[in-house]
Amino acid sequence: MTLKTIEINGNKYNYYEPTSYTDLKLLKAQIKRIKEKIRACEPPNGFYYGKVSKLGVPWYNDYPQLLAFLEGLLEK
């Protein structure tokens, strides 16, 4: 398993570099979890909608950018 790190807006996120079948499978599972968390922040029924962290930013604020990056890895 090849675990790498990306930094978005000062926050670091780990992801799997898809170099093997196992990494590809884990990356797809991670993308699925991120989509669920983004959906949890959407109005009107999202559990995290309107909630902010201690720093004053919405929860999972960086996840749309992270999702775009990870889906770009699948296209390669």
PDB file of N, CA, C and O in Angstrom:
ATOM      1  N   MET A   1       0.844  -1.181   0.000  1.00  0.00           N
ATOM      2  CA  MET A   1       0.000   0.000   0.000  1.00  0.00           C
ATOM      3  C   MET A   1       0.886   1.240   0.000  1.00  0.00           C
ATOM      4  O   MET A   1       1.830   1.325   0.757  1.00  0.00           O
ATOM      5  N   THR A   2       0.556   2.153  -0.853  1.00  0.00           N
ATOM      6  CA  THR A   2       1.311   3.379  -0.977  1.00  0.00           C
ATOM      7  C   THR A   2       0.469   4.519  -0.441  1.00  0.00           C
ATOM      8  O   THR A   2      -0.485   4.956  -1.070  1.00  0.00           O
ATOM      9  N   LEU A   3       0.795   4.992   0.737  1.00  0.00           N
ATOM     10  CA  LEU A   3       0.053   6.071   1.378  1.00  0.00           C
ATOM     11  C   LEU A   3       0.816   7.374   1.169  1.00  0.00           C
ATOM     12  O   LEU A   3       2.004   7.466   1.456  1.00  0.00           O
ATOM     13  N   LYS A   4       0.139   8.381   0.637  1.00  0.00           N
ATOM     14  CA  LYS A   4       0.750   9.685   0.389  1.00  0.00           C
ATOM     15  C   LYS A   4      -0.082  10.756   1.086  1.00  0.00           C
ATOM     16  O   LYS A   4      -1.174  10.499   1.556  1.00  0.00           O
ATOM     17  N   THR A   5       0.445  11.977   1.106  1.00  0.00           N
ATOM     18  CA  THR A   5      -0.211  13.086   1.795  1.00  0.00           C
ATOM     19  C   THR A   5      -0.353  14.269   0.843  1.00  0.00           C
ATOM     20  O   THR A   5       0.547  14.558   0.066  1.00  0.00           O
ATOM     21  N   ILE A   6      -1.491  14.946   0.927  1.00  0.00           N
ATOM     22  CA  ILE A   6      -1.722  16.181   0.187  1.00  0.00           C
ATOM     23  C   ILE A   6      -2.126  17.250   1.196  1.00  0.00           C
ATOM     24  O   ILE A   6      -2.775  16.962   2.192  1.00  0.00           O
ATOM     25  N   GLU A   7      -1.716  18.488   0.915  1.00  0.00           N
ATOM     26  CA  GLU A   7      -2.068  19.596   1.801  1.00  0.00           C
ATOM     27  C   GLU A   7      -3.023  20.536   1.071  1.00  0.00           C
ATOM     28  O   GLU A   7      -2.729  21.014  -0.027  1.00  0.00           O
ATOM     29  N   ILE A   8      -4.180  20.780   1.685  1.00  0.00           N
ATOM     30  CA  ILE A   8      -5.188  21.680   1.129  1.00  0.00           C
ATOM     31  C   ILE A   8      -5.543  22.695   2.206  1.00  0.00           C
ATOM     32  O   ILE A   8      -5.996  22.323   3.283  1.00  0.00           O
ATOM     33  N   ASN A   9      -5.306  23.963   1.921  1.00  0.00           N
ATOM     34  CA  ASN A   9      -5.610  25.065   2.854  1.00  0.00           C
ATOM     35  C   ASN A   9      -4.986  24.849   4.232  1.00  0.00           C
ATOM     36  O   ASN A   9      -5.603  25.125   5.251  1.00  0.00           O
ATOM     37  N   GLY A  10      -3.787  24.335   4.266  1.00  0.00           N
ATOM     38  CA  GLY A  10      -3.086  24.139   5.529  1.00  0.00           C
ATOM     39  C   GLY A  10      -3.428  22.849   6.260  1.00  0.00           C
ATOM     40  O   GLY A  10      -2.836  22.556   7.289  1.00  0.00           O
ATOM     41  N   ASN A  11      -4.359  22.061   5.742  1.00  0.00           N
ATOM     42  CA  ASN A  11      -4.728  20.785   6.349  1.00  0.00           C
ATOM     43  C   ASN A  11      -4.141  19.643   5.532  1.00  0.00           C
ATOM     44  O   ASN A  11      -4.162  19.685   4.304  1.00  0.00           O
ATOM     45  N   LYS A  12      -3.631  18.634   6.207  1.00  0.00           N
ATOM     46  CA  LYS A  12      -3.022  17.503   5.519  1.00  0.00           C
ATOM     47  C   LYS A  12      -3.989  16.328   5.499  1.00  0.00           C
ATOM     48  O   LYS A  12      -4.617  16.008   6.506  1.00  0.00           O
ATOM     49  N   TYR A  13      -4.084  15.693   4.322  1.00  0.00           N
ATOM     50  CA  TYR A  13      -4.963  14.542   4.136  1.00  0.00           C
ATOM     51  C   TYR A  13      -4.162  13.407   3.525  1.00  0.00           C
ATOM     52  O   TYR A  13      -3.368  13.613   2.602  1.00  0.00           O
ATOM     53  N   ASN A  14      -4.362  12.199   4.024  1.00  0.00           N
ATOM     54  CA  ASN A  14      -3.721  11.018   3.477  1.00  0.00           C
ATOM     55  C   ASN A  14      -4.598  10.410   2.402  1.00  0.00           C
ATOM     56  O   ASN A  14      -5.823  10.441   2.492  1.00  0.00           O
ATOM     57  N   TYR A  15      -3.961   9.844   1.387  1.00  0.00           N
ATOM     58  CA  TYR A  15      -4.687   9.148   0.329  1.00  0.00           C
ATOM     59  C   TYR A  15      -3.809   8.011  -0.190  1.00  0.00           C
ATOM     60  O   TYR A  15      -2.613   7.957   0.071  1.00  0.00           O
ATOM     61  N   TYR A  16      -4.417   7.105  -0.913  1.00  0.00           N
ATOM     62  CA  TYR A  16      -3.706   5.955  -1.458  1.00  0.00           C
ATOM     63  C   TYR A  16      -3.342   6.226  -2.914  1.00  0.00           C
ATOM     64  O   TYR A  16      -4.197   6.538  -3.730  1.00  0.00           O
ATOM     65  N   GLU A  17      -2.071   6.138  -3.227  1.00  0.00           N
ATOM     66  CA  GLU A  17      -1.611   6.274  -4.611  1.00  0.00           C
ATOM     67  C   GLU A  17      -1.951   4.973  -5.331  1.00  0.00           C
ATOM     68  O   GLU A  17      -1.504   3.898  -4.928  1.00  0.00           O
ATOM     69  N   PRO A  18      -2.759   5.026  -6.394  1.00  0.00           N
ATOM     70  CA  PRO A  18      -3.237   3.792  -7.019  1.00  0.00           C
ATOM     71  C   PRO A  18      -2.172   3.101  -7.873  1.00  0.00           C
ATOM     72  O   PRO A  18      -2.159   3.222  -9.088  1.00  0.00           O
ATOM     73  N   THR A  19      -1.258   2.391  -7.211  1.00  0.00           N
ATOM     74  CA  THR A  19      -0.214   1.658  -7.927  1.00  0.00           C
ATOM     75  C   THR A  19      -0.497   0.163  -7.993  1.00  0.00           C
ATOM     76  O   THR A  19       0.142  -0.539  -8.748  1.00  0.00           O
ATOM     77  N   SER A  20      -1.432  -0.313  -7.202  1.00  0.00           N
ATOM     78  CA  SER A  20      -1.789  -1.733  -7.222  1.00  0.00           C
ATOM     79  C   SER A  20      -3.306  -1.864  -7.108  1.00  0.00           C
ATOM     80  O   SER A  20      -4.018  -0.887  -6.879  1.00  0.00           O
ATOM     81  N   TYR A  21      -3.779  -3.077  -7.251  1.00  0.00           N
ATOM     82  CA  TYR A  21      -5.214  -3.326  -7.166  1.00  0.00           C
ATOM     83  C   TYR A  21      -5.748  -2.977  -5.778  1.00  0.00           C
ATOM     84  O   TYR A  21      -6.812  -2.375  -5.647  1.00  0.00           O
ATOM     85  N   THR A  22      -5.003  -3.327  -4.739  1.00  0.00           N
ATOM     86  CA  THR A  22      -5.434  -3.045  -3.365  1.00  0.00           C
ATOM     87  C   THR A  22      -5.530  -1.537  -3.124  1.00  0.00           C
ATOM     88  O   THR A  22      -6.492  -1.059  -2.521  1.00  0.00           O
ATOM     89  N   ASP A  23      -4.531  -0.796  -3.605  1.00  0.00           N
ATOM     90  CA  ASP A  23      -4.560   0.657  -3.449  1.00  0.00           C
ATOM     91  C   ASP A  23      -5.741   1.265  -4.187  1.00  0.00           C
ATOM     92  O   ASP A  23      -6.385   2.186  -3.689  1.00  0.00           O
ATOM     93  N   LEU A  24      -6.035   0.760  -5.378  1.00  0.00           N
ATOM     94  CA  LEU A  24      -7.162   1.259  -6.150  1.00  0.00           C
ATOM     95  C   LEU A  24      -8.472   1.005  -5.423  1.00  0.00           C
ATOM     96  O   LEU A  24      -9.350   1.868  -5.359  1.00  0.00           O
ATOM     97  N   LYS A  25      -8.595  -0.167  -4.836  1.00  0.00           N
ATOM     98  CA  LYS A  25      -9.798  -0.522  -4.078  1.00  0.00           C
ATOM     99  C   LYS A  25      -9.961   0.393  -2.853  1.00  0.00           C
ATOM    100  O   LYS A  25     -11.056   0.877  -2.567  1.00  0.00           O
ATOM    101  N   LEU A  26      -8.867   0.636  -2.135  1.00  0.00           N
ATOM    102  CA  LEU A  26      -8.909   1.510  -0.963  1.00  0.00           C
ATOM    103  C   LEU A  26      -9.193   2.958  -1.353  1.00  0.00           C
ATOM    104  O   LEU A  26      -9.906   3.669  -0.643  1.00  0.00           O
ATOM    105  N   LEU A  27      -8.653   3.394  -2.494  1.00  0.00           N
ATOM    106  CA  LEU A  27      -8.913   4.751  -2.966  1.00  0.00           C
ATOM    107  C   LEU A  27     -10.384   4.931  -3.310  1.00  0.00           C
ATOM    108  O   LEU A  27     -10.987   5.941  -2.964  1.00  0.00           O
ATOM    109  N   LYS A  28     -10.983   3.954  -3.946  1.00  0.00           N
ATOM    110  CA  LYS A  28     -12.411   4.037  -4.277  1.00  0.00           C
ATOM    111  C   LYS A  28     -13.268   4.075  -3.017  1.00  0.00           C
ATOM    112  O   LYS A  28     -14.259   4.804  -2.955  1.00  0.00           O
ATOM    113  N   ALA A  29     -12.881   3.326  -1.985  1.00  0.00           N
ATOM    114  CA  ALA A  29     -13.603   3.357  -0.716  1.00  0.00           C
ATOM    115  C   ALA A  29     -13.459   4.715  -0.046  1.00  0.00           C
ATOM    116  O   ALA A  29     -14.418   5.236   0.536  1.00  0.00           O
ATOM    117  N   GLN A  30     -12.279   5.310  -0.131  1.00  0.00           N
ATOM    118  CA  GLN A  30     -12.054   6.633   0.449  1.00  0.00           C
ATOM    119  C   GLN A  30     -12.893   7.680  -0.274  1.00  0.00           C
ATOM    120  O   GLN A  30     -13.484   8.560   0.360  1.00  0.00           O
ATOM    121  N   ILE A  31     -12.982   7.588  -1.592  1.00  0.00           N
ATOM    122  CA  ILE A  31     -13.801   8.525  -2.361  1.00  0.00           C
ATOM    123  C   ILE A  31     -15.262   8.399  -1.962  1.00  0.00           C
ATOM    124  O   ILE A  31     -15.967   9.402  -1.814  1.00  0.00           O
ATOM    125  N   LYS A  32     -15.711   7.190  -1.741  1.00  0.00           N
ATOM    126  CA  LYS A  32     -17.101   6.969  -1.322  1.00  0.00           C
ATOM    127  C   LYS A  32     -17.373   7.621   0.036  1.00  0.00           C
ATOM    128  O   LYS A  32     -18.396   8.274   0.227  1.00  0.00           O
ATOM    129  N   ARG A  33     -16.440   7.484   0.992  1.00  0.00           N
ATOM    130  CA  ARG A  33     -16.604   8.098   2.316  1.00  0.00           C
ATOM    131  C   ARG A  33     -16.629   9.622   2.220  1.00  0.00           C
ATOM    132  O   ARG A  33     -17.407  10.296   2.910  1.00  0.00           O
ATOM    133  N   ILE A  34     -15.771  10.177   1.368  1.00  0.00           N
ATOM    134  CA  ILE A  34     -15.718  11.630   1.217  1.00  0.00           C
ATOM    135  C   ILE A  34     -17.016  12.150   0.627  1.00  0.00           C
ATOM    136  O   ILE A  34     -17.543  13.180   1.058  1.00  0.00           O
ATOM    137  N   LYS A  35     -17.580  11.444  -0.351  1.00  0.00           N
ATOM    138  CA  LYS A  35     -18.862  11.851  -0.933  1.00  0.00           C
ATOM    139  C   LYS A  35     -19.968  11.835   0.114  1.00  0.00           C
ATOM    140  O   LYS A  35     -20.819  12.724   0.142  1.00  0.00           O
ATOM    141  N   GLU A  36     -19.944  10.850   1.007  1.00  0.00           N
ATOM    142  CA  GLU A  36     -20.943  10.785   2.080  1.00  0.00           C
ATOM    143  C   GLU A  36     -20.799  11.960   3.037  1.00  0.00           C
ATOM    144  O   GLU A  36     -21.790  12.519   3.503  1.00  0.00           O
ATOM    145  N   LYS A  37     -19.571  12.348   3.345  1.00  0.00           N
ATOM    146  CA  LYS A  37     -19.355  13.471   4.255  1.00  0.00           C
ATOM    147  C   LYS A  37     -19.758  14.789   3.611  1.00  0.00           C
ATOM    148  O   LYS A  37     -20.292  15.672   4.278  1.00  0.00           O
ATOM    149  N   ILE A  38     -19.518  14.923   2.313  1.00  0.00           N
ATOM    150  CA  ILE A  38     -19.961  16.127   1.610  1.00  0.00           C
ATOM    151  C   ILE A  38     -21.481  16.190   1.615  1.00  0.00           C
ATOM    152  O   ILE A  38     -22.079  17.243   1.838  1.00  0.00           O
ATOM    153  N   ARG A  39     -22.138  15.059   1.391  1.00  0.00           N
ATOM    154  CA  ARG A  39     -23.593  15.007   1.405  1.00  0.00           C
ATOM    155  C   ARG A  39     -24.138  15.354   2.791  1.00  0.00           C
ATOM    156  O   ARG A  39     -25.208  15.949   2.916  1.00  0.00           O
ATOM    157  N   ALA A  40     -23.395  15.029   3.846  1.00  0.00           N
ATOM    158  CA  ALA A  40     -23.836  15.333   5.209  1.00  0.00           C
ATOM    159  C   ALA A  40     -23.774  16.827   5.509  1.00  0.00           C
ATOM    160  O   ALA A  40     -24.383  17.285   6.470  1.00  0.00           O
ATOM    161  N   CYS A  41     -23.074  17.591   4.700  1.00  0.00           N
ATOM    162  CA  CYS A  41     -22.963  19.037   4.904  1.00  0.00           C
ATOM    163  C   CYS A  41     -23.946  19.834   4.065  1.00  0.00           C
ATOM    164  O   CYS A  41     -24.021  21.051   4.194  1.00  0.00           O
ATOM    165  N   GLU A  42     -24.692  19.170   3.198  1.00  0.00           N
ATOM    166  CA  GLU A  42     -25.604  19.884   2.308  1.00  0.00           C
ATOM    167  C   GLU A  42     -26.938  20.169   2.980  1.00  0.00           C
ATOM    168  O   GLU A  42     -27.417  19.389   3.790  1.00  0.00           O
ATOM    169  N   PRO A  43     -27.547  21.296   2.640  1.00  0.00           N
ATOM    170  CA  PRO A  43     -28.861  21.621   3.197  1.00  0.00           C
ATOM    171  C   PRO A  43     -29.933  20.789   2.527  1.00  0.00           C
ATOM    172  O   PRO A  43     -29.720  20.286   1.444  1.00  0.00           O
ATOM    173  N   PRO A  44     -31.093  20.630   3.041  1.00  0.00           N
ATOM    174  CA  PRO A  44     -31.556  21.055   4.358  1.00  0.00           C
ATOM    175  C   PRO A  44     -31.398  19.969   5.406  1.00  0.00           C
ATOM    176  O   PRO A  44     -31.518  20.229   6.586  1.00  0.00           O
ATOM    177  N   ASN A  45     -31.148  18.721   4.989  1.00  0.00           N
ATOM    178  CA  ASN A  45     -31.157  17.616   5.950  1.00  0.00           C
ATOM    179  C   ASN A  45     -29.779  17.120   6.345  1.00  0.00           C
ATOM    180  O   ASN A  45     -29.666  16.093   7.006  1.00  0.00           O
ATOM    181  N   GLY A  46     -28.728  17.796   5.952  1.00  0.00           N
ATOM    182  CA  GLY A  46     -27.390  17.356   6.293  1.00  0.00           C
ATOM    183  C   GLY A  46     -27.109  17.488   7.784  1.00  0.00           C
ATOM    184  O   GLY A  46     -27.425  18.510   8.395  1.00  0.00           O
ATOM    185  N   PHE A  47     -26.524  16.470   8.379  1.00  0.00           N
ATOM    186  CA  PHE A  47     -26.258  16.473   9.812  1.00  0.00           C
ATOM    187  C   PHE A  47     -25.273  17.572  10.194  1.00  0.00           C
ATOM    188  O   PHE A  47     -25.389  18.186  11.249  1.00  0.00           O
ATOM    189  N   TYR A  48     -24.286  17.833   9.342  1.00  0.00           N
ATOM    190  CA  TYR A  48     -23.269  18.836   9.654  1.00  0.00           C
ATOM    191  C   TYR A  48     -23.560  20.189   9.024  1.00  0.00           C
ATOM    192  O   TYR A  48     -22.732  21.094   9.068  1.00  0.00           O
ATOM    193  N   TYR A  49     -24.738  20.372   8.429  1.00  0.00           N
ATOM    194  CA  TYR A  49     -25.075  21.643   7.801  1.00  0.00           C
ATOM    195  C   TYR A  49     -25.190  22.731   8.865  1.00  0.00           C
ATOM    196  O   TYR A  49     -25.893  22.594   9.858  1.00  0.00           O
ATOM    197  N   GLY A  50     -24.455  23.814   8.662  1.00  0.00           N
ATOM    198  CA  GLY A  50     -24.504  24.946   9.580  1.00  0.00           C
ATOM    199  C   GLY A  50     -23.556  24.832  10.760  1.00  0.00           C
ATOM    200  O   GLY A  50     -23.408  25.783  11.515  1.00  0.00           O
ATOM    201  N   LYS A  51     -22.899  23.695  10.940  1.00  0.00           N
ATOM    202  CA  LYS A  51     -21.969  23.539  12.053  1.00  0.00           C
ATOM    203  C   LYS A  51     -20.582  23.977  11.618  1.00  0.00           C
ATOM    204  O   LYS A  51     -20.164  23.738  10.498  1.00  0.00           O
ATOM    205  N   VAL A  52     -19.889  24.641  12.537  1.00  0.00           N
ATOM    206  CA  VAL A  52     -18.541  25.117  12.242  1.00  0.00           C
ATOM    207  C   VAL A  52     -17.561  24.525  13.249  1.00  0.00           C
ATOM    208  O   VAL A  52     -17.923  24.156  14.362  1.00  0.00           O
ATOM    209  N   SER A  53     -16.302  24.471  12.850  1.00  0.00           N
ATOM    210  CA  SER A  53     -15.267  23.942  13.729  1.00  0.00           C
ATOM    211  C   SER A  53     -14.813  25.022  14.709  1.00  0.00           C
ATOM    212  O   SER A  53     -15.321  26.150  14.704  1.00  0.00           O
ATOM    213  N   LYS A  54     -13.845  24.704  15.526  1.00  0.00           N
ATOM    214  CA  LYS A  54     -13.331  25.673  16.493  1.00  0.00           C
ATOM    215  C   LYS A  54     -12.659  26.859  15.810  1.00  0.00           C
ATOM    216  O   LYS A  54     -12.574  27.937  16.373  1.00  0.00           O
ATOM    217  N   LEU A  55     -12.202  26.653  14.577  1.00  0.00           N
ATOM    218  CA  LEU A  55     -11.544  27.727  13.839  1.00  0.00           C
ATOM    219  C   LEU A  55     -12.532  28.625  13.110  1.00  0.00           C
ATOM    220  O   LEU A  55     -12.145  29.618  12.509  1.00  0.00           O
ATOM    221  N   GLY A  56     -13.806  28.270  13.132  1.00  0.00           N
ATOM    222  CA  GLY A  56     -14.825  29.096  12.509  1.00  0.00           C
ATOM    223  C   GLY A  56     -15.117  28.763  11.058  1.00  0.00           C
ATOM    224  O   GLY A  56     -15.785  29.523  10.376  1.00  0.00           O
ATOM    225  N   VAL A  57     -14.593  27.650  10.564  1.00  0.00           N
ATOM    226  CA  VAL A  57     -14.878  27.237   9.180  1.00  0.00           C
ATOM    227  C   VAL A  57     -15.851  26.061   9.210  1.00  0.00           C
ATOM    228  O   VAL A  57     -15.877  25.292  10.173  1.00  0.00           O
ATOM    229  N   PRO A  58     -16.657  25.897   8.170  1.00  0.00           N
ATOM    230  CA  PRO A  58     -17.596  24.772   8.142  1.00  0.00           C
ATOM    231  C   PRO A  58     -16.868  23.426   8.151  1.00  0.00           C
ATOM    232  O   PRO A  58     -15.763  23.303   7.613  1.00  0.00           O
ATOM    233  N   TRP A  59     -17.508  22.430   8.753  1.00  0.00           N
ATOM    234  CA  TRP A  59     -16.937  21.090   8.787  1.00  0.00           C
ATOM    235  C   TRP A  59     -16.794  20.581   7.368  1.00  0.00           C
ATOM    236  O   TRP A  59     -17.640  20.817   6.518  1.00  0.00           O
ATOM    237  N   TYR A  60     -15.747  19.865   7.110  1.00  0.00           N
ATOM    238  CA  TYR A  60     -15.462  19.262   5.804  1.00  0.00           C
ATOM    239  C   TYR A  60     -15.427  20.306   4.699  1.00  0.00           C
ATOM    240  O   TYR A  60     -15.847  20.066   3.580  1.00  0.00           O
ATOM    241  N   ASN A  61     -14.905  21.468   5.007  1.00  0.00           N
ATOM    242  CA  ASN A  61     -14.828  22.566   4.056  1.00  0.00           C
ATOM    243  C   ASN A  61     -13.910  22.244   2.878  1.00  0.00           C
ATOM    244  O   ASN A  61     -14.166  22.667   1.750  1.00  0.00           O
ATOM    245  N   ASP A  62     -12.837  21.491   3.101  1.00  0.00           N
ATOM    246  CA  ASP A  62     -11.853  21.185   2.063  1.00  0.00           C
ATOM    247  C   ASP A  62     -12.208  19.943   1.254  1.00  0.00           C
ATOM    248  O   ASP A  62     -11.520  19.624   0.291  1.00  0.00           O
ATOM    249  N   TYR A  63     -13.238  19.238   1.631  1.00  0.00           N
ATOM    250  CA  TYR A  63     -13.529  17.951   1.005  1.00  0.00           C
ATOM    251  C   TYR A  63     -13.903  18.025  -0.469  1.00  0.00           C
ATOM    252  O   TYR A  63     -13.552  17.119  -1.216  1.00  0.00           O
ATOM    253  N   PRO A  64     -14.596  19.065  -0.966  1.00  0.00           N
ATOM    254  CA  PRO A  64     -14.836  19.110  -2.414  1.00  0.00           C
ATOM    255  C   PRO A  64     -13.541  19.186  -3.229  1.00  0.00           C
ATOM    256  O   PRO A  64     -13.419  18.550  -4.269  1.00  0.00           O
ATOM    257  N   GLN A  65     -12.551  19.938  -2.742  1.00  0.00           N
ATOM    258  CA  GLN A  65     -11.260  20.008  -3.428  1.00  0.00           C
ATOM    259  C   GLN A  65     -10.532  18.676  -3.348  1.00  0.00           C
ATOM    260  O   GLN A  65      -9.916  18.238  -4.318  1.00  0.00           O
ATOM    261  N   LEU A  66     -10.606  18.030  -2.197  1.00  0.00           N
ATOM    262  CA  LEU A  66      -9.979  16.729  -2.023  1.00  0.00           C
ATOM    263  C   LEU A  66     -10.626  15.693  -2.934  1.00  0.00           C
ATOM    264  O   LEU A  66      -9.940  14.881  -3.559  1.00  0.00           O
ATOM    265  N   LEU A  67     -11.933  15.729  -3.045  1.00  0.00           N
ATOM    266  CA  LEU A  67     -12.648  14.800  -3.907  1.00  0.00           C
ATOM    267  C   LEU A  67     -12.245  14.986  -5.365  1.00  0.00           C
ATOM    268  O   LEU A  67     -12.019  14.004  -6.083  1.00  0.00           O
ATOM    269  N   ALA A  68     -12.130  16.220  -5.815  1.00  0.00           N
ATOM    270  CA  ALA A  68     -11.714  16.485  -7.193  1.00  0.00           C
ATOM    271  C   ALA A  68     -10.314  15.941  -7.452  1.00  0.00           C
ATOM    272  O   ALA A  68     -10.047  15.364  -8.516  1.00  0.00           O
ATOM    273  N   PHE A  69      -9.417  16.094  -6.487  1.00  0.00           N
ATOM    274  CA  PHE A  69      -8.057  15.582  -6.634  1.00  0.00           C
ATOM    275  C   PHE A  69      -8.048  14.057  -6.718  1.00  0.00           C
ATOM    276  O   PHE A  69      -7.391  13.477  -7.583  1.00  0.00           O
ATOM    277  N   LEU A  70      -8.787  13.397  -5.832  1.00  0.00           N
ATOM    278  CA  LEU A  70      -8.789  11.939  -5.806  1.00  0.00           C
ATOM    279  C   LEU A  70      -9.462  11.349  -7.042  1.00  0.00           C
ATOM    280  O   LEU A  70      -9.008  10.331  -7.564  1.00  0.00           O
ATOM    281  N   GLU A  71     -10.517  11.982  -7.520  1.00  0.00           N
ATOM    282  CA  GLU A  71     -11.152  11.488  -8.742  1.00  0.00           C
ATOM    283  C   GLU A  71     -10.243  11.693  -9.946  1.00  0.00           C
ATOM    284  O   GLU A  71     -10.286  10.919 -10.897  1.00  0.00           O
ATOM    285  N   GLY A  72      -9.396  12.703  -9.898  1.00  0.00           N
ATOM    286  CA  GLY A  72      -8.394  12.898 -10.947  1.00  0.00           C
ATOM    287  C   GLY A  72      -7.370  11.777 -10.970  1.00  0.00           C
ATOM    288  O   GLY A  72      -6.848  11.421 -12.028  1.00  0.00           O
ATOM    289  N   LEU A  73      -7.063  11.221  -9.804  1.00  0.00           N
ATOM    290  CA  LEU A  73      -6.130  10.090  -9.750  1.00  0.00           C
ATOM    291  C   LEU A  73      -6.726   8.851 -10.409  1.00  0.00           C
ATOM    292  O   LEU A  73      -5.988   8.055 -11.001  1.00  0.00           O
ATOM    293  N   LEU A  74      -8.024   8.682 -10.323  1.00  0.00           N
ATOM    294  CA  LEU A  74      -8.672   7.524 -10.948  1.00  0.00           C
ATOM    295  C   LEU A  74      -8.626   7.608 -12.461  1.00  0.00           C
ATOM    296  O   LEU A  74      -8.622   6.581 -13.132  1.00  0.00           O
ATOM    297  N   GLU A  75      -8.622   8.813 -13.010  1.00  0.00           N
ATOM    298  CA  GLU A  75      -8.622   8.985 -14.454  1.00  0.00           C
ATOM    299  C   GLU A  75      -7.281   8.654 -15.083  1.00  0.00           C
ATOM    300  O   GLU A  75      -7.214   8.361 -16.258  1.00  0.00           O
ATOM    301  N   LYS A  76      -6.208   8.699 -14.306  1.00  0.00           N
ATOM    302  CA  LYS A  76      -4.873   8.433 -14.850  1.00  0.00           C
ATOM    303  C   LYS A  76      -4.674   6.992 -15.191  1.00  0.00           C
ATOM    304  O   LYS A  76      -5.200   6.087 -14.788  1.00  0.00           O
TER     305      LYS A  76
END
